[in-house]
PDB file of N, CA and C in Angstrom:
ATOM      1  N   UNK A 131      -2.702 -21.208 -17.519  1.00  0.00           N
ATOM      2  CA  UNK A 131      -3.885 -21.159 -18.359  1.00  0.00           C
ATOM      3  C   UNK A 131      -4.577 -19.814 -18.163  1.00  0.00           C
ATOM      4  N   UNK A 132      -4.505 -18.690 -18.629  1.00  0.00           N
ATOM      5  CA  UNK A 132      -5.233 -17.878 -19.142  1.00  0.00           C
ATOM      6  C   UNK A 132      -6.701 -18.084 -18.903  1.00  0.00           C
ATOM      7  N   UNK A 133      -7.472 -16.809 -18.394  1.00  0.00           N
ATOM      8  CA  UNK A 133      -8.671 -16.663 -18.110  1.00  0.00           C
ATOM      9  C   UNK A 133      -9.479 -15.841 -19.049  1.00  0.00           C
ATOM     10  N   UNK A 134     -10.122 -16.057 -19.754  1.00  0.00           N
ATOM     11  CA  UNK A 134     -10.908 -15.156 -20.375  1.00  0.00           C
ATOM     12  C   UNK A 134     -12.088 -14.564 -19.531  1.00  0.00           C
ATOM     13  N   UNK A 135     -11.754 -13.705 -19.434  1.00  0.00           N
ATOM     14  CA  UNK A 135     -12.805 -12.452 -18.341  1.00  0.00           C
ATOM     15  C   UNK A 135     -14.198 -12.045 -18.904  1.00  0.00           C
ATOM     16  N   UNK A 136     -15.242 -12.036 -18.144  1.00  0.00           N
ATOM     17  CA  UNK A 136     -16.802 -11.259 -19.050  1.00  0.00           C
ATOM     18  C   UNK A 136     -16.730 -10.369 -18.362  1.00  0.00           C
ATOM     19  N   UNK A 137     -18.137 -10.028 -19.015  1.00  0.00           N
ATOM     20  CA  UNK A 137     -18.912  -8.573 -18.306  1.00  0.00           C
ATOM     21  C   UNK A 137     -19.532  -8.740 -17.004  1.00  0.00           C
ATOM     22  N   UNK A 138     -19.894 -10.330 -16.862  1.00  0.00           N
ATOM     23  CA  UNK A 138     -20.321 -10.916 -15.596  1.00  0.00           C
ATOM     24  C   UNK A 138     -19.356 -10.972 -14.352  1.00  0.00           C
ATOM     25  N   UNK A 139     -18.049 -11.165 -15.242  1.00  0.00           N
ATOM     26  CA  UNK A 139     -16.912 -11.270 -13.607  1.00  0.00           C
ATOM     27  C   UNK A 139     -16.829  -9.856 -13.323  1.00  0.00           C
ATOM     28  N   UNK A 140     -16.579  -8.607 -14.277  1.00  0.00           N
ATOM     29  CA  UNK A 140     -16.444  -7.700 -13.761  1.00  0.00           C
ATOM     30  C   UNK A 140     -17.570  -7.227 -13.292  1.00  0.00           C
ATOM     31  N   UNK A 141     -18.856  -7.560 -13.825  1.00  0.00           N
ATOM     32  CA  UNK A 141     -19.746  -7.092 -12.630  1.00  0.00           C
ATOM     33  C   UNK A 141     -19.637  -7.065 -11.184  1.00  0.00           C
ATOM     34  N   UNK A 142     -19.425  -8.905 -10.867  1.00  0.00           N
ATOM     35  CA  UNK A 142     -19.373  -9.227  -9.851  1.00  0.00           C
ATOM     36  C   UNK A 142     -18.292  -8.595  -8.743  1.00  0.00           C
ATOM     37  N   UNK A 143     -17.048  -8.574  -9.488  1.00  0.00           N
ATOM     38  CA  UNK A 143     -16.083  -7.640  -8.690  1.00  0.00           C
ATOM     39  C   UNK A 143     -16.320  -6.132  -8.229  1.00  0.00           C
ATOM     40  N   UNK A 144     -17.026  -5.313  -9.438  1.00  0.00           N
ATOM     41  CA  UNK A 144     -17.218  -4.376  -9.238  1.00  0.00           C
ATOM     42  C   UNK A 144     -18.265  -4.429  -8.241  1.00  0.00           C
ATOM     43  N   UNK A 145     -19.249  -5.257  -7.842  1.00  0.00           N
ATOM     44  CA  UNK A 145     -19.979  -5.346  -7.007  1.00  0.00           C
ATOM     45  C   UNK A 145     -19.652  -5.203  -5.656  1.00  0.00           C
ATOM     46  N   UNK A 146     -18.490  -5.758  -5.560  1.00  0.00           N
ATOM     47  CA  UNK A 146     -17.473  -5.917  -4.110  1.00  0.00           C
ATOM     48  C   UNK A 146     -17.055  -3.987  -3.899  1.00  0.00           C
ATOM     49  N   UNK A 147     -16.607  -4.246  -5.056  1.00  0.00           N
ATOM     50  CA  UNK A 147     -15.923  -2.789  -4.304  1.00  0.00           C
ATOM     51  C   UNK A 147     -16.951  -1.381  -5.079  1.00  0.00           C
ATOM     52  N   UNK A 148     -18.100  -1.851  -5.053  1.00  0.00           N
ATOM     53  CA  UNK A 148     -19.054  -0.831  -5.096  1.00  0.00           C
ATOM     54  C   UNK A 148     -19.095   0.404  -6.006  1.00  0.00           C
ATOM     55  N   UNK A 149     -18.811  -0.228  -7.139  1.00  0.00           N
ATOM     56  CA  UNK A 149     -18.476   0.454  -8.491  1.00  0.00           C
ATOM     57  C   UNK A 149     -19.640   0.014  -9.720  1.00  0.00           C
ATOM     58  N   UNK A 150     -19.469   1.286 -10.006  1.00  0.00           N
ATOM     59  CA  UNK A 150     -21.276   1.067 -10.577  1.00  0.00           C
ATOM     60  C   UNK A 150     -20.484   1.145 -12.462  1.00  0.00           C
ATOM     61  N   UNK A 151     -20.545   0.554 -13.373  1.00  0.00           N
ATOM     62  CA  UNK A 151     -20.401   0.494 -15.248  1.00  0.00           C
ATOM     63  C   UNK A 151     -21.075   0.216 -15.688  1.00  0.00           C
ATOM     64  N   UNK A 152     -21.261   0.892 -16.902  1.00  0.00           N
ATOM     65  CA  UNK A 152     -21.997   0.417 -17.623  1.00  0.00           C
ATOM     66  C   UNK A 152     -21.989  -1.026 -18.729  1.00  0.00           C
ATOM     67  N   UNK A 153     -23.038  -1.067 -19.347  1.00  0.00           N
ATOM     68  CA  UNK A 153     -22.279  -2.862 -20.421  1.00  0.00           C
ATOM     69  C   UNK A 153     -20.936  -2.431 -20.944  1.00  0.00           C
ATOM     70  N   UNK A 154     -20.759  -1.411 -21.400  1.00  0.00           N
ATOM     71  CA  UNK A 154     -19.513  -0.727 -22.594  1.00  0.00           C
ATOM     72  C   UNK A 154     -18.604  -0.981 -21.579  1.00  0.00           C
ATOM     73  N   UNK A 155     -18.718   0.105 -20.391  1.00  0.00           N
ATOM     74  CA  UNK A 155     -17.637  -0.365 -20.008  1.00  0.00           C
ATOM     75  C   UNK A 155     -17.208  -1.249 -18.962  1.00  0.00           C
ATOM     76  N   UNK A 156     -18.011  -2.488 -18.949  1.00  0.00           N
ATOM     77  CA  UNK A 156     -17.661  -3.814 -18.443  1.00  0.00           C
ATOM     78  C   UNK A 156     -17.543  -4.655 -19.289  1.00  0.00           C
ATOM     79  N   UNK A 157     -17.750  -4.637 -20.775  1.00  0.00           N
ATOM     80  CA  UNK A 157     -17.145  -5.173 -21.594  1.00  0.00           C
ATOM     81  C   UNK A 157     -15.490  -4.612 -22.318  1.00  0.00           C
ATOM     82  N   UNK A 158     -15.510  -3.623 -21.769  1.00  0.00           N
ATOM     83  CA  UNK A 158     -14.187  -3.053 -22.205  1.00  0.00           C
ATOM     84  C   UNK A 158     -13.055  -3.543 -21.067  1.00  0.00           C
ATOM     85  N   UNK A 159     -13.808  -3.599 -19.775  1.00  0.00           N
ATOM     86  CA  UNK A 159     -12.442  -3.685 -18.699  1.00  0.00           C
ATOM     87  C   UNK A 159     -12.725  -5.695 -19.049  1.00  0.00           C
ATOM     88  N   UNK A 160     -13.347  -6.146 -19.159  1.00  0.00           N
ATOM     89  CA  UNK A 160     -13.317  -7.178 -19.318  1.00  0.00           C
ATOM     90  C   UNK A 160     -12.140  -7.928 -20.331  1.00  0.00           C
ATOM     91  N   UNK A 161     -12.438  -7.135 -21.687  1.00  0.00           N
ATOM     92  CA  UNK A 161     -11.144  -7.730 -22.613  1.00  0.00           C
ATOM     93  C   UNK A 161      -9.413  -7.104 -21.910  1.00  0.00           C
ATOM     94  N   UNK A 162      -9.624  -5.691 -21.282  1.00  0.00           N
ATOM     95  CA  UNK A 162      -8.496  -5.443 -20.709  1.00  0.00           C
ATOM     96  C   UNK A 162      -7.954  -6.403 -19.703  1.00  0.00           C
ATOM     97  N   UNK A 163      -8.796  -7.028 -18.600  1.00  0.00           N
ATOM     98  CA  UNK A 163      -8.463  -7.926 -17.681  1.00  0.00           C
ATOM     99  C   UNK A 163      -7.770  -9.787 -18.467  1.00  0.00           C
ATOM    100  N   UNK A 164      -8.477  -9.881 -19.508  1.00  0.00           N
ATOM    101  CA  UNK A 164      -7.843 -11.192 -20.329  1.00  0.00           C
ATOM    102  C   UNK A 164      -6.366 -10.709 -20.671  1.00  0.00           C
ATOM    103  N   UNK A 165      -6.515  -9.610 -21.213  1.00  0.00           N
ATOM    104  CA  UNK A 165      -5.311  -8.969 -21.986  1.00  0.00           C
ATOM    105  C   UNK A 165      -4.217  -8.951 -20.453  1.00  0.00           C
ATOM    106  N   UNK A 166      -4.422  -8.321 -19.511  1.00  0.00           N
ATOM    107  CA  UNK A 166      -3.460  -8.345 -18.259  1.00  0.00           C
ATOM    108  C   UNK A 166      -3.527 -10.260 -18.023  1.00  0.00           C
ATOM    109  N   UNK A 167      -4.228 -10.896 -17.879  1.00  0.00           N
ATOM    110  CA  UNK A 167      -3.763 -12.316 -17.640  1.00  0.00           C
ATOM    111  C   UNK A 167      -3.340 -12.503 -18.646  1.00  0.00           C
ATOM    112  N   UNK A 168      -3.873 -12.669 -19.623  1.00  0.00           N
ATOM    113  CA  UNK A 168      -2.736 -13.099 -20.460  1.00  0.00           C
ATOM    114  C   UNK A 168      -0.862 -13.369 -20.255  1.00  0.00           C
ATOM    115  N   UNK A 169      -0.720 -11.854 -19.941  1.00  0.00           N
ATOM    116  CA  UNK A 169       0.537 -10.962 -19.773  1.00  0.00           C
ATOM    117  C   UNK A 169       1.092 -11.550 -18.872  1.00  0.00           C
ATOM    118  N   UNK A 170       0.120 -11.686 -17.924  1.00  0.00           N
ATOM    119  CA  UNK A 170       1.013 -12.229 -16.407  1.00  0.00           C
ATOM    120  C   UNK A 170       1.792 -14.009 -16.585  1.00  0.00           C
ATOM    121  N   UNK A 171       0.817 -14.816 -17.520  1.00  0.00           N
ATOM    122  CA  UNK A 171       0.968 -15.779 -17.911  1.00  0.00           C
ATOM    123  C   UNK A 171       2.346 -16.223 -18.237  1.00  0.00           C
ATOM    124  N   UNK A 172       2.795 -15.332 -19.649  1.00  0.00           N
ATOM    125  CA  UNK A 172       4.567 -15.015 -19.347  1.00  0.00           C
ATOM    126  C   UNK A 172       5.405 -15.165 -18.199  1.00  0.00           C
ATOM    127  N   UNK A 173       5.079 -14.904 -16.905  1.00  0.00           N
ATOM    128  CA  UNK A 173       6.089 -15.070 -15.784  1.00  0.00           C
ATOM    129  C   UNK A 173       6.358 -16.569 -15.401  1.00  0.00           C
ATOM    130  N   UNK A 174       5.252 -16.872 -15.970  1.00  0.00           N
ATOM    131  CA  UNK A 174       5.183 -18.496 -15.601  1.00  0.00           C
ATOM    132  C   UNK A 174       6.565 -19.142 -16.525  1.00  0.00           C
ATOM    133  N   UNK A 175       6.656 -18.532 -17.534  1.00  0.00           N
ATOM    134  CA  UNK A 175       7.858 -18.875 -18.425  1.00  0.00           C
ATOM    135  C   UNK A 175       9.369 -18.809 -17.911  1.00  0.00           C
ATOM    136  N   UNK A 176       9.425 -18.172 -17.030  1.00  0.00           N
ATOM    137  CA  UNK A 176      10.822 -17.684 -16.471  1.00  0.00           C
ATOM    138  C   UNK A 176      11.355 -18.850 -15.224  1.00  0.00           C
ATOM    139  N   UNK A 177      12.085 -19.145 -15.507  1.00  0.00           N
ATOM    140  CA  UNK A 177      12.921 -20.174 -14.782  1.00  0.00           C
ATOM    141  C   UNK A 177      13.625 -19.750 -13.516  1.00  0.00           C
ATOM    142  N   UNK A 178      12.601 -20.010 -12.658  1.00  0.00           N
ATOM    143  CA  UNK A 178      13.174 -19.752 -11.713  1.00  0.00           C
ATOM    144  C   UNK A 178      13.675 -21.040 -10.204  1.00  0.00           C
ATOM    145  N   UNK A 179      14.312 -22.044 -11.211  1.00  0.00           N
ATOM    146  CA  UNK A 179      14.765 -22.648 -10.202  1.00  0.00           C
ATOM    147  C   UNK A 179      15.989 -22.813  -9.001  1.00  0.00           C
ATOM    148  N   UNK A 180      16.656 -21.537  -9.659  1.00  0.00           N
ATOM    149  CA  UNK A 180      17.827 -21.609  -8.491  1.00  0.00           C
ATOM    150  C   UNK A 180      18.004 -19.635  -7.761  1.00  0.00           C
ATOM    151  N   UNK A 181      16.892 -19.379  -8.020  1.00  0.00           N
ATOM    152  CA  UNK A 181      16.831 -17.723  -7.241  1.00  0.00           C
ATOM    153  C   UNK A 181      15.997 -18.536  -6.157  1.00  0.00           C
ATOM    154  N   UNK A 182      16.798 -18.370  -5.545  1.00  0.00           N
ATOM    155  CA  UNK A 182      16.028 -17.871  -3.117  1.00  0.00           C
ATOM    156  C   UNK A 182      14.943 -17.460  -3.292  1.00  0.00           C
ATOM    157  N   UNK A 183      13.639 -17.998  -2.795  1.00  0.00           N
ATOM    158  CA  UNK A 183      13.067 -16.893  -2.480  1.00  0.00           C
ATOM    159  C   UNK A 183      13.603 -15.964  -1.662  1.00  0.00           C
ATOM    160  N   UNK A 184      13.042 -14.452  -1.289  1.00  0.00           N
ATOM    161  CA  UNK A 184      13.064 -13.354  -1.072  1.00  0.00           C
ATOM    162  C   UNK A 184      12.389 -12.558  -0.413  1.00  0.00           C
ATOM    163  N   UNK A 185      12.203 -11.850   0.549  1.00  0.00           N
ATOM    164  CA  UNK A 185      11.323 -11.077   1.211  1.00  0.00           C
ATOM    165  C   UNK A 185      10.896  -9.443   0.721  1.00  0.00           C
ATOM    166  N   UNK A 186      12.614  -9.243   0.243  1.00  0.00           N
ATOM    167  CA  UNK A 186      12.651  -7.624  -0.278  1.00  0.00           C
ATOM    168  C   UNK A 186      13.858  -8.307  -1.495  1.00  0.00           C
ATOM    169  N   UNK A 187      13.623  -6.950  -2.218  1.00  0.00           N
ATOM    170  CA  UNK A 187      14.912  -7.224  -3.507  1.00  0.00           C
ATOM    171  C   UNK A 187      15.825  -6.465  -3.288  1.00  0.00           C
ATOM    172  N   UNK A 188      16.001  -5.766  -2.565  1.00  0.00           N
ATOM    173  CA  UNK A 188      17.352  -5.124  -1.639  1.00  0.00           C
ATOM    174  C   UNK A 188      17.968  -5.553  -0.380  1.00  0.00           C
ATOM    175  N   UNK A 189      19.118  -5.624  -0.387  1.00  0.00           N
ATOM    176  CA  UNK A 189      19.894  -6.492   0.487  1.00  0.00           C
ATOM    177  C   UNK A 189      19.767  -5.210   1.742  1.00  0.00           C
ATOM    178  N   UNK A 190      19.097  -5.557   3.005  1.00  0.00           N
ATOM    179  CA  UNK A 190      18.852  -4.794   3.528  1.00  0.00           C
ATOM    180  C   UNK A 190      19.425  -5.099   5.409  1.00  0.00           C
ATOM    181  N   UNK A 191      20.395  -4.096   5.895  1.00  0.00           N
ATOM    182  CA  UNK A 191      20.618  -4.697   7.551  1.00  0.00           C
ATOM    183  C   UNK A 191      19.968  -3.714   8.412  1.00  0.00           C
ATOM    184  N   UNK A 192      19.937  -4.377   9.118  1.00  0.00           N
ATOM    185  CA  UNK A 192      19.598  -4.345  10.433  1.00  0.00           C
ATOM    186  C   UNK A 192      19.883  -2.654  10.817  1.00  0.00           C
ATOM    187  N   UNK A 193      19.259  -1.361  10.932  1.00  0.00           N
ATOM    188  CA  UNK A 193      20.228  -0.244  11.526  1.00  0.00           C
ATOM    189  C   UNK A 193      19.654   0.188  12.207  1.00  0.00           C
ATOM    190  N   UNK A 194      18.709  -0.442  13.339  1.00  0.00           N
ATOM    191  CA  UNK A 194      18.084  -0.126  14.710  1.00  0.00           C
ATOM    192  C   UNK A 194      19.290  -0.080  15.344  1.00  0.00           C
ATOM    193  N   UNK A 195      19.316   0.975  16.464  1.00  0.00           N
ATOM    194  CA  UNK A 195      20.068   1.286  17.839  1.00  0.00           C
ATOM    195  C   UNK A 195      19.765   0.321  18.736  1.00  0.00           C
ATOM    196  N   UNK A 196      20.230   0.101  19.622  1.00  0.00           N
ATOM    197  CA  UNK A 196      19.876  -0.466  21.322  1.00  0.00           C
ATOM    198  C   UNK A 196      18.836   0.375  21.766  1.00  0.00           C
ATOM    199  N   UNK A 197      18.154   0.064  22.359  1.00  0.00           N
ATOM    200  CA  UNK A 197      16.929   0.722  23.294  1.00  0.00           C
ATOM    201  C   UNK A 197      17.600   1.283  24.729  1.00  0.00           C
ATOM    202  N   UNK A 198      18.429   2.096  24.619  1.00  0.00           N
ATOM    203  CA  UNK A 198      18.510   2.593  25.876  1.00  0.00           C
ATOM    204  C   UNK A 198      18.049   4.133  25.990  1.00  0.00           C
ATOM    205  N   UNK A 199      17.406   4.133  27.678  1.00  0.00           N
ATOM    206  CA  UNK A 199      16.651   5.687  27.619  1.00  0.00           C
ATOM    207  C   UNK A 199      17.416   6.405  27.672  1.00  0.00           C
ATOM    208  N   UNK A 200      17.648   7.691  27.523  1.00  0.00           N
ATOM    209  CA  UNK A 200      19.000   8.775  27.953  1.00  0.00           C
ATOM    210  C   UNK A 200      17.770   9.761  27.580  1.00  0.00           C
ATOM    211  N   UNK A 201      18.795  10.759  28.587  1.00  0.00           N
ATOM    212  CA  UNK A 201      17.787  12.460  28.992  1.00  0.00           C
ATOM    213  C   UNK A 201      18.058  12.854  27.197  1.00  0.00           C
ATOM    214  N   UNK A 202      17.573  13.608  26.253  1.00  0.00           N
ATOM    215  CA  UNK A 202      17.547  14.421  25.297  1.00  0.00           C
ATOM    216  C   UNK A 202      17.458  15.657  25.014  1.00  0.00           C
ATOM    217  N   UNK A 203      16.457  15.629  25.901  1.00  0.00           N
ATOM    218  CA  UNK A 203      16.333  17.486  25.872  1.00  0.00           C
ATOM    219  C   UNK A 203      15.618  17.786  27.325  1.00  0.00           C
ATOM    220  N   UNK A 204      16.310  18.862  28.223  1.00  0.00           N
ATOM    221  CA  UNK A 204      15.120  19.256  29.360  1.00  0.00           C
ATOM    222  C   UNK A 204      14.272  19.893  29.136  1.00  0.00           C
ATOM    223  N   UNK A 205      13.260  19.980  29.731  1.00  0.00           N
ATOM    224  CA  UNK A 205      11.897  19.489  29.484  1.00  0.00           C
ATOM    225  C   UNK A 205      12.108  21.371  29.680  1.00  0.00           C
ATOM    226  N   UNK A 206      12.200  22.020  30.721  1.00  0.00           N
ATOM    227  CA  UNK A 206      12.101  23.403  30.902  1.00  0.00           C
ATOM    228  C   UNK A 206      12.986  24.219  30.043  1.00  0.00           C
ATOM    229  N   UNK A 207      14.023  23.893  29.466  1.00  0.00           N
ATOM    230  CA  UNK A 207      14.569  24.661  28.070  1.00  0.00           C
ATOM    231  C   UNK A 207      13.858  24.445  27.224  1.00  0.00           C
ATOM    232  N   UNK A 208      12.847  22.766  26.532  1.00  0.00           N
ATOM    233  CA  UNK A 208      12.057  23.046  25.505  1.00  0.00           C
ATOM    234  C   UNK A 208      10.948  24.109  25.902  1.00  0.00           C
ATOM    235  N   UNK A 209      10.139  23.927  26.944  1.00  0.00           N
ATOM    236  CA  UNK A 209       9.172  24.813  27.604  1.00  0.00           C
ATOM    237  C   UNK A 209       9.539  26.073  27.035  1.00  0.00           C
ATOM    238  N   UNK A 210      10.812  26.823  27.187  1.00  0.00           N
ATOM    239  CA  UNK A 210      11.434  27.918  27.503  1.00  0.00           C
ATOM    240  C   UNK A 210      11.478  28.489  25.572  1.00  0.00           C
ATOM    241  N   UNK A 211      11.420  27.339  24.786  1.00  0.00           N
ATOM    242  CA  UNK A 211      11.609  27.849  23.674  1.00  0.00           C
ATOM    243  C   UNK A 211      10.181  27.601  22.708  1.00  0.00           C
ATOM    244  N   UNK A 212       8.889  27.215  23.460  1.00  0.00           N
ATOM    245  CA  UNK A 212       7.925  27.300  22.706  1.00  0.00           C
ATOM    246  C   UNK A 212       6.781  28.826  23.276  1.00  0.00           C
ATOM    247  N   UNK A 213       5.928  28.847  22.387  1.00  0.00           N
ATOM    248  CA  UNK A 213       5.277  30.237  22.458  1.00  0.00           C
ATOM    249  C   UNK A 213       4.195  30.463  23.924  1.00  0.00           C
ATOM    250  N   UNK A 214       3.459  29.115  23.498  1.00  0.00           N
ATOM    251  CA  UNK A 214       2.761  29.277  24.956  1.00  0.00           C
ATOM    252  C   UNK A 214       2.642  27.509  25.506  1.00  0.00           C
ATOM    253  N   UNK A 215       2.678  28.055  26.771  1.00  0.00           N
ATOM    254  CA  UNK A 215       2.484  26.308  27.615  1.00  0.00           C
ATOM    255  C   UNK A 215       1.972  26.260  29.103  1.00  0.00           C
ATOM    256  N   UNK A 216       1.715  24.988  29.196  1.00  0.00           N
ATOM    257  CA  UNK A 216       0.164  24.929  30.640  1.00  0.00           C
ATOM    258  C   UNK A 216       0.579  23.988  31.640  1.00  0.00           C
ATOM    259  N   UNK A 217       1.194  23.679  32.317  1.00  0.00           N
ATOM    260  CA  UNK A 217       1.432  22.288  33.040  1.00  0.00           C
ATOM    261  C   UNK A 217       2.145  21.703  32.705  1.00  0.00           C
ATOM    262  N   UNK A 218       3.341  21.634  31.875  1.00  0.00           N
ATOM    263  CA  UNK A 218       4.446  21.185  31.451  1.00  0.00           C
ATOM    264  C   UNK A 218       4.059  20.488  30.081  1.00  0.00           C
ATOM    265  N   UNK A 219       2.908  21.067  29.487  1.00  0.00           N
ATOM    266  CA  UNK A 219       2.677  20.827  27.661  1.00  0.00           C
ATOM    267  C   UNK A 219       2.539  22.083  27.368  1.00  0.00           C
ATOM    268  N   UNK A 220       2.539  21.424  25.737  1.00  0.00           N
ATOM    269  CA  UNK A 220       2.508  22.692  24.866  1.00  0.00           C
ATOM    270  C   UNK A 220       1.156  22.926  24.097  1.00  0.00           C
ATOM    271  N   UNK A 221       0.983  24.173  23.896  1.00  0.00           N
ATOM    272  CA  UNK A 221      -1.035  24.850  24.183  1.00  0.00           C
ATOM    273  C   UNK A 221      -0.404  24.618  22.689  1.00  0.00           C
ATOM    274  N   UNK A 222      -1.368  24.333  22.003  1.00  0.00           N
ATOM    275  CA  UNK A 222      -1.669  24.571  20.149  1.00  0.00           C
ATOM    276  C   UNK A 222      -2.741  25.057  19.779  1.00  0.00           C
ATOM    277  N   UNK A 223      -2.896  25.831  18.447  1.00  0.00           N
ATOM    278  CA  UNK A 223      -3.970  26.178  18.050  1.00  0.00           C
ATOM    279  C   UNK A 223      -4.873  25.034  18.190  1.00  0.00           C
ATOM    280  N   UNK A 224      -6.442  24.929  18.366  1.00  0.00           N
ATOM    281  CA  UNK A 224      -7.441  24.081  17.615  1.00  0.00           C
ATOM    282  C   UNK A 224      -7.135  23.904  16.053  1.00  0.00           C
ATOM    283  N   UNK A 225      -7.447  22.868  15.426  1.00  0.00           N
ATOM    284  CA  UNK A 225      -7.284  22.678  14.404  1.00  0.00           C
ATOM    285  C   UNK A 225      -8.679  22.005  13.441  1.00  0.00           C
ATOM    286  N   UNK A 226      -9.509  21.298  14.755  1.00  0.00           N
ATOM    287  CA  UNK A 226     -10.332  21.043  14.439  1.00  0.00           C
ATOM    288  C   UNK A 226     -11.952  22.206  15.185  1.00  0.00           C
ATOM    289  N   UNK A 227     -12.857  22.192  14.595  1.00  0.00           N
ATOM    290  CA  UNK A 227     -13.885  23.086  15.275  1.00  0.00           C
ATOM    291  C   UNK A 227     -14.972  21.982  16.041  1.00  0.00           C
TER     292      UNK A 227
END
């Protein structure tokens, strides 16, 4: 069943998320919002009694690694290849003031 939307619901919503319209155009998003229910109404038409629900619509596995630690890089060759460093980190510009 289809909702016919006012200027009052979209007030009220717009109220939530702190959006200021005028009548025009809360009577305009108003017929747009019937017009989108409307639309959505259609899905209700589609037969969906033998599709799975679904989580994602791509068949998707698993391609996490094992969690094991292993050395990657030593710590004094990265040292060795950045510009400047203090105690075994690396100095960066400020970025913020």
């Amino acid at each position: 069943m289809t909702h016919q939307f006012t200027k009052d619901d979209v007030f009220y919503y717009a109220n939530f998320a702190r959006i200021a319209f005028s009548d025009e155009e809360a009577e305009q998003y108003a017929e747009m919002l019937s017009e989108l229910d409307k639309f959505a109404e259609r899905f209700e038409e589609v037969d969906t009694t033998h599709v799975e629900p679904m989580t994602h619509p791509l068949h998707q596995i698993n391609v996490l690694r094992e969690d094991v630690p292993t050395e990657i890089l030593d710590r004094d060759d990265m040292l060795a290849s950045v510009k400047e460093h203090e105690d075994g980190m690396i100095k960066v510009p400020n970025i913020l003031s």
